[in-house]
Amino acid sequence: MNVKRKKLYEGKAKILYEGPEPGTIIQYFKDDATAFNAQKKATLEGKGVINNQISEFIMSKLNGIGVTNHFIKRLNLREQLIRECEIIPLEVVCRNVVAGSMSQRLGIEEGTPLPRSIIEFYYKKDELNDPMVTEEHITAFNWASTQELDDILAMTVRVNDYLSGLFAGVGITLVDFKIEFGRIWENDYSRIILADEISPDSCRLWDTATGNKLDKDRFRRDLGDVIESYTEVARRLGIMKGMPTVIQGGLH
Ligand code: TMP
């Protein structure tokens, strides 16, 4: 008998299904790409497969250095098993080089290195276009406690330090990235873990030698070669084994 699994949530680039055991969820990576709060949409064949593997690679490495996250294991080309958590309604952006919205908001040329990394918070609310918020808003509206915010900041700094080094080692500059966190409960205690995904959809990755963009800005800005660039990131990280058909398309 075929039993249809339960869909818990469908976002712009991922679907969450009920997992095989309580407290687990299956995270499915779609090929859909959106930008500017879904005003721009496309399907990029193979993107989900590549992001599933890049995110698996990065989350496993982060687990290995003690940045606890929701990743349990990859199940197949498009799916991974993750730990269920209460998502904190924040997009946490960490920047090393001025780009994107920071460049526009402050009128600073894209590519200007920052004297130190800057962490920003955005409230996850599509209807409001994810407005930027401060720590005051976050604690006043109980999106996260002061202690949770401290953990979020400390973990973001560790993610940035680790990933900056990882990418630098393969000739890529980590310009900025966005991460999300969740809360898990163990008896009466809660704990913050890293959640969602880390992939070229959620990072700005520039080839250090040429300055070429290897991330979702290729889609946002109509630069072309989106899949080729994501594939290049995977190849440099040494995770291309078993995915040659992605390049030829045709994966579903
Ligand atoms: P921004 O410059 O547009 O604010 O983006 C900062 C970083 O966050 C960049 O690496 C792209 C990523 N990002 C997302 O992952 N999702 C989003 O919805 C937005 C706006 C940015």
Short mmCIF file of C-alpha atoms and ligand atoms in Angstrom, two decimals:
data_model
loop_
_atom_site.label_atom_id
_atom_site.label_comp_id
_atom_site.label_asym_id
_atom_site.label_seq_id
_atom_site.Cartn_x
_atom_site.Cartn_y
_atom_site.Cartn_z
CA MET A 1 0.00 0.00 0.00
CA ASN A 2 1.29 3.46 -0.83
CA VAL A 3 0.83 5.87 2.03
CA LYS A 4 1.11 9.53 1.14
CA ARG A 5 3.47 11.32 3.49
CA LYS A 6 2.35 14.44 5.26
CA LYS A 7 3.54 17.79 3.95
CA LEU A 8 4.18 20.13 6.86
CA TYR A 9 5.26 23.26 5.04
CA GLU A 10 6.18 24.44 1.57
CA GLY A 11 8.54 27.38 1.22
CA LYS A 12 10.07 29.05 -1.83
CA ALA A 13 12.95 26.61 -2.25
CA LYS A 14 12.15 23.73 0.11
CA ILE A 15 9.35 21.45 1.28
CA LEU A 16 9.19 19.91 4.75
CA TYR A 17 7.56 16.51 5.22
CA GLU A 18 6.84 14.60 8.39
CA GLY A 19 9.85 12.46 9.27
CA PRO A 20 9.98 8.74 10.02
CA GLU A 21 10.23 9.26 13.79
CA PRO A 22 8.82 11.88 16.14
CA GLY A 23 11.09 14.91 16.26
CA THR A 24 12.39 14.37 12.74
CA ILE A 25 11.50 16.08 9.47
CA ILE A 26 12.41 15.43 5.85
CA GLN A 27 13.72 18.54 4.09
CA TYR A 28 13.22 18.39 0.30
CA PHE A 29 15.22 20.77 -1.90
CA LYS A 30 13.25 22.11 -4.89
CA ASP A 31 14.69 23.46 -8.12
CA ASP A 32 12.65 26.65 -7.73
CA ALA A 33 14.51 29.91 -7.36
CA THR A 34 12.93 33.15 -6.25
CA ALA A 35 14.28 36.61 -5.63
CA PHE A 36 12.98 39.94 -4.36
CA ASN A 37 10.36 38.26 -2.16
CA ALA A 38 9.26 35.96 -4.99
CA GLN A 39 8.60 38.75 -7.49
CA LYS A 40 11.11 36.97 -9.72
CA LYS A 41 10.76 33.20 -10.16
CA ALA A 42 12.34 30.42 -12.18
CA THR A 43 13.04 26.73 -12.10
CA LEU A 44 16.72 25.89 -12.35
CA GLU A 45 17.10 22.23 -13.12
CA GLY A 46 19.44 20.50 -10.69
CA LYS A 47 19.66 23.35 -8.15
CA GLY A 48 17.93 21.33 -5.43
CA VAL A 49 20.30 18.41 -5.88
CA ILE A 50 23.39 20.61 -5.66
CA ASN A 51 22.13 22.63 -2.67
CA ASN A 52 21.17 19.45 -0.81
CA GLN A 53 24.75 18.22 -1.14
CA ILE A 54 26.46 21.54 -0.44
CA SER A 55 24.29 22.08 2.63
CA GLU A 56 24.93 18.51 3.82
CA PHE A 57 28.67 19.07 3.47
CA ILE A 58 28.67 22.39 5.33
CA MET A 59 26.26 21.36 8.09
CA SER A 60 28.24 18.15 8.73
CA LYS A 61 31.47 20.14 9.00
CA LEU A 62 29.80 22.61 11.37
CA ASN A 63 28.45 19.76 13.52
CA GLY A 64 32.02 18.49 13.60
CA ILE A 65 33.33 21.73 15.10
CA GLY A 66 30.54 21.91 17.67
CA VAL A 67 28.10 24.25 15.92
CA THR A 68 25.05 22.13 16.69
CA ASN A 69 22.57 22.06 13.84
CA HIS A 70 19.45 20.32 12.62
CA PHE A 71 21.14 18.12 9.99
CA ILE A 72 20.99 14.38 10.71
CA LYS A 73 21.75 12.68 7.37
CA ARG A 74 21.18 12.97 3.66
CA LEU A 75 18.53 10.52 2.46
CA ASN A 76 18.80 10.85 -1.32
CA LEU A 77 19.60 13.39 -4.04
CA ARG A 78 16.99 15.90 -2.95
CA GLU A 79 16.18 15.05 0.65
CA GLN A 80 17.79 15.17 4.05
CA LEU A 81 16.63 14.10 7.46
CA ILE A 82 16.65 16.95 9.96
CA ARG A 83 15.73 17.54 13.58
CA GLU A 84 12.46 19.24 14.20
CA CYS A 85 12.78 22.62 15.90
CA GLU A 86 10.83 25.82 16.48
CA ILE A 87 12.19 28.24 13.92
CA ILE A 88 13.19 31.61 15.39
CA PRO A 89 11.57 34.15 13.02
CA LEU A 90 14.85 35.85 12.12
CA GLU A 91 17.18 35.90 9.15
CA VAL A 92 20.65 36.40 10.57
CA VAL A 93 22.94 38.00 8.00
CA CYS A 94 26.69 38.16 8.50
CA ARG A 95 28.78 40.35 6.19
CA ASN A 96 32.52 40.52 5.54
CA VAL A 97 32.43 42.64 2.37
CA VAL A 98 29.84 45.28 1.41
CA ALA A 99 27.33 43.95 -1.12
CA GLY A 100 23.63 43.75 -1.91
CA SER A 101 21.22 45.56 0.36
CA MET A 102 24.00 47.03 2.52
CA SER A 103 25.59 48.62 -0.51
CA GLN A 104 22.23 50.06 -1.58
CA ARG A 105 21.12 51.20 1.86
CA LEU A 106 24.34 52.94 2.79
CA GLY A 107 25.62 53.95 -0.64
CA ILE A 108 28.91 52.10 -0.19
CA GLU A 109 30.44 50.50 -3.26
CA GLU A 110 29.96 46.77 -3.58
CA GLY A 111 33.22 44.97 -2.89
CA THR A 112 34.39 47.32 -0.14
CA PRO A 113 35.89 45.14 2.61
CA LEU A 114 34.41 45.74 6.06
CA PRO A 115 36.85 46.61 8.86
CA ARG A 116 35.15 43.89 10.91
CA SER A 117 32.32 41.45 10.26
CA ILE A 118 28.84 42.87 10.77
CA ILE A 119 25.81 40.86 11.87
CA GLU A 120 22.31 42.07 11.01
CA PHE A 121 18.87 40.72 11.88
CA TYR A 122 15.80 40.67 9.66
CA TYR A 123 12.32 39.73 10.85
CA LYS A 124 11.00 36.83 8.75
CA LYS A 125 7.71 38.17 7.50
CA ASP A 126 7.09 38.04 3.74
CA GLU A 127 4.12 40.45 3.93
CA LEU A 128 6.51 43.07 5.35
CA ASN A 129 9.43 42.20 3.06
CA ASP A 130 11.56 40.90 5.96
CA PRO A 131 12.33 44.26 7.64
CA MET A 132 15.64 44.81 9.40
CA VAL A 133 15.29 44.77 13.18
CA THR A 134 17.56 45.32 16.17
CA GLU A 135 18.23 43.25 19.27
CA GLU A 136 15.79 45.55 21.10
CA HIS A 137 12.92 44.49 18.83
CA ILE A 138 13.88 40.84 19.07
CA THR A 139 13.80 40.71 22.85
CA ALA A 140 10.87 43.15 23.25
CA PHE A 141 8.64 41.03 21.02
CA ASN A 142 9.94 37.75 22.47
CA TRP A 143 11.20 36.38 19.17
CA ALA A 144 14.27 35.28 21.13
CA SER A 145 15.48 35.84 24.68
CA THR A 146 18.64 37.74 25.56
CA GLN A 147 20.39 34.45 26.32
CA GLU A 148 19.23 32.95 23.01
CA LEU A 149 20.43 36.05 21.16
CA ASP A 150 23.84 35.70 22.79
CA ASP A 151 23.98 32.08 21.56
CA ILE A 152 22.83 33.11 18.08
CA LEU A 153 25.53 35.79 17.87
CA ALA A 154 28.27 33.47 19.14
CA MET A 155 27.25 30.70 16.73
CA THR A 156 27.05 33.12 13.79
CA VAL A 157 30.60 34.33 14.50
CA ARG A 158 31.82 30.72 14.60
CA VAL A 159 30.02 29.87 11.35
CA ASN A 160 31.57 32.92 9.72
CA ASP A 161 35.09 32.14 10.93
CA TYR A 162 34.87 28.53 9.89
CA LEU A 163 33.21 29.07 6.50
CA SER A 164 35.44 32.02 5.60
CA GLY A 165 38.44 29.72 6.04
CA LEU A 166 36.82 26.78 4.29
CA PHE A 167 35.97 28.86 1.22
CA ALA A 168 39.26 30.78 1.25
CA GLY A 169 40.99 27.42 0.98
CA VAL A 170 39.28 26.78 -2.36
CA GLY A 171 39.77 30.28 -3.77
CA ILE A 172 36.35 31.66 -2.81
CA THR A 173 35.64 34.80 -0.76
CA LEU A 174 32.69 34.50 1.62
CA VAL A 175 31.22 37.97 1.12
CA ASP A 176 28.11 37.45 3.25
CA PHE A 177 25.56 34.83 4.19
CA LYS A 178 22.16 34.35 5.80
CA ILE A 179 21.43 31.70 8.39
CA GLU A 180 18.45 30.73 10.50
CA PHE A 181 18.17 29.21 13.94
CA GLY A 182 15.69 27.02 15.77
CA ARG A 183 14.86 26.15 19.34
CA ILE A 184 14.77 22.55 20.56
CA TRP A 185 13.45 21.34 23.88
CA GLU A 186 15.10 18.77 26.09
CA ASN A 187 12.87 18.20 29.09
CA ASP A 188 12.37 21.64 30.63
CA TYR A 189 15.33 23.22 28.87
CA SER A 190 15.55 24.76 25.43
CA ARG A 191 18.61 25.15 23.27
CA ILE A 192 19.41 27.06 20.08
CA ILE A 193 20.54 25.10 17.02
CA LEU A 194 21.46 26.17 13.51
CA ALA A 195 18.70 25.25 11.03
CA ASP A 196 17.56 25.76 7.40
CA GLU A 197 20.34 25.44 4.78
CA ILE A 198 23.69 26.92 3.84
CA SER A 199 24.19 26.96 0.08
CA PRO A 200 24.89 29.37 -2.80
CA ASP A 201 21.22 30.40 -2.44
CA SER A 202 21.97 31.89 0.96
CA CYS A 203 25.59 33.07 0.63
CA ARG A 204 27.49 35.50 -1.57
CA LEU A 205 30.52 33.65 -2.89
CA TRP A 206 33.02 35.42 -5.11
CA ASP A 207 35.90 33.78 -6.91
CA THR A 208 38.84 35.35 -5.09
CA ALA A 209 41.06 35.59 -8.18
CA THR A 210 38.55 36.92 -10.71
CA GLY A 211 35.75 38.38 -8.58
CA ASN A 212 33.23 36.23 -10.48
CA LYS A 213 30.00 35.66 -8.60
CA LEU A 214 29.28 31.99 -7.84
CA ASP A 215 25.98 32.42 -6.00
CA LYS A 216 22.33 33.37 -6.33
CA ASP A 217 23.19 36.91 -7.48
CA ARG A 218 23.72 35.25 -10.89
CA PHE A 219 19.97 34.59 -10.86
CA ARG A 220 18.91 37.83 -9.12
CA ARG A 221 20.93 39.94 -11.57
CA ASP A 222 20.40 37.84 -14.73
CA LEU A 223 24.07 37.02 -15.08
CA GLY A 224 23.44 33.51 -16.47
CA ASP A 225 25.32 30.27 -15.71
CA VAL A 226 23.58 29.84 -12.36
CA ILE A 227 23.78 26.03 -12.22
CA GLU A 228 27.31 26.05 -13.65
CA SER A 229 28.41 28.38 -10.83
CA TYR A 230 26.73 26.35 -8.07
CA THR A 231 28.34 23.23 -9.57
CA GLU A 232 31.71 24.97 -9.49
CA VAL A 233 31.27 25.69 -5.77
CA ALA A 234 30.44 22.00 -5.16
CA ARG A 235 33.37 20.88 -7.29
CA ARG A 236 35.84 23.08 -5.42
CA LEU A 237 34.54 21.79 -2.10
CA GLY A 238 35.22 18.28 -3.42
CA ILE A 239 31.60 17.14 -3.33
CA MET A 240 30.92 16.54 -6.99
CA LYS A 241 31.30 12.78 -6.80
CA GLY A 242 28.15 11.01 -7.90
CA MET A 243 26.51 14.07 -9.36
CA PRO A 244 27.78 14.37 -12.95
CA THR A 245 24.27 14.07 -14.40
CA VAL A 246 23.33 17.32 -12.68
CA ILE A 247 25.46 19.21 -15.13
CA GLN A 248 23.64 17.58 -18.01
CA GLY A 249 20.28 18.32 -16.39
CA GLY A 250 17.52 15.76 -16.35
CA LEU A 251 17.39 15.10 -12.62
CA HIS A 252 14.00 15.14 -10.98
P1 TMP B 1 21.15 41.21 1.14
O1 TMP B 1 22.40 41.94 0.77
O2 TMP B 1 20.15 41.17 0.02
O3 TMP B 1 20.56 41.73 2.42
O4 TMP B 1 21.55 39.68 1.40
C1 TMP B 1 22.49 39.34 2.38
C2 TMP B 1 22.75 37.85 2.33
O5 TMP B 1 21.60 37.11 2.70
C3 TMP B 1 23.13 37.32 0.95
O6 TMP B 1 24.13 36.33 1.12
C4 TMP B 1 21.89 36.68 0.42
C5 TMP B 1 21.17 36.23 1.65
N1 TMP B 1 19.73 36.33 1.56
C6 TMP B 1 18.96 35.18 1.68
O7 TMP B 1 19.48 34.08 1.84
N2 TMP B 1 17.59 35.32 1.63
C7 TMP B 1 16.98 36.50 1.47
O8 TMP B 1 15.75 36.56 1.43
C8 TMP B 1 17.79 37.68 1.34
C9 TMP B 1 17.16 39.03 1.14
C10 TMP B 1 19.16 37.54 1.40
#
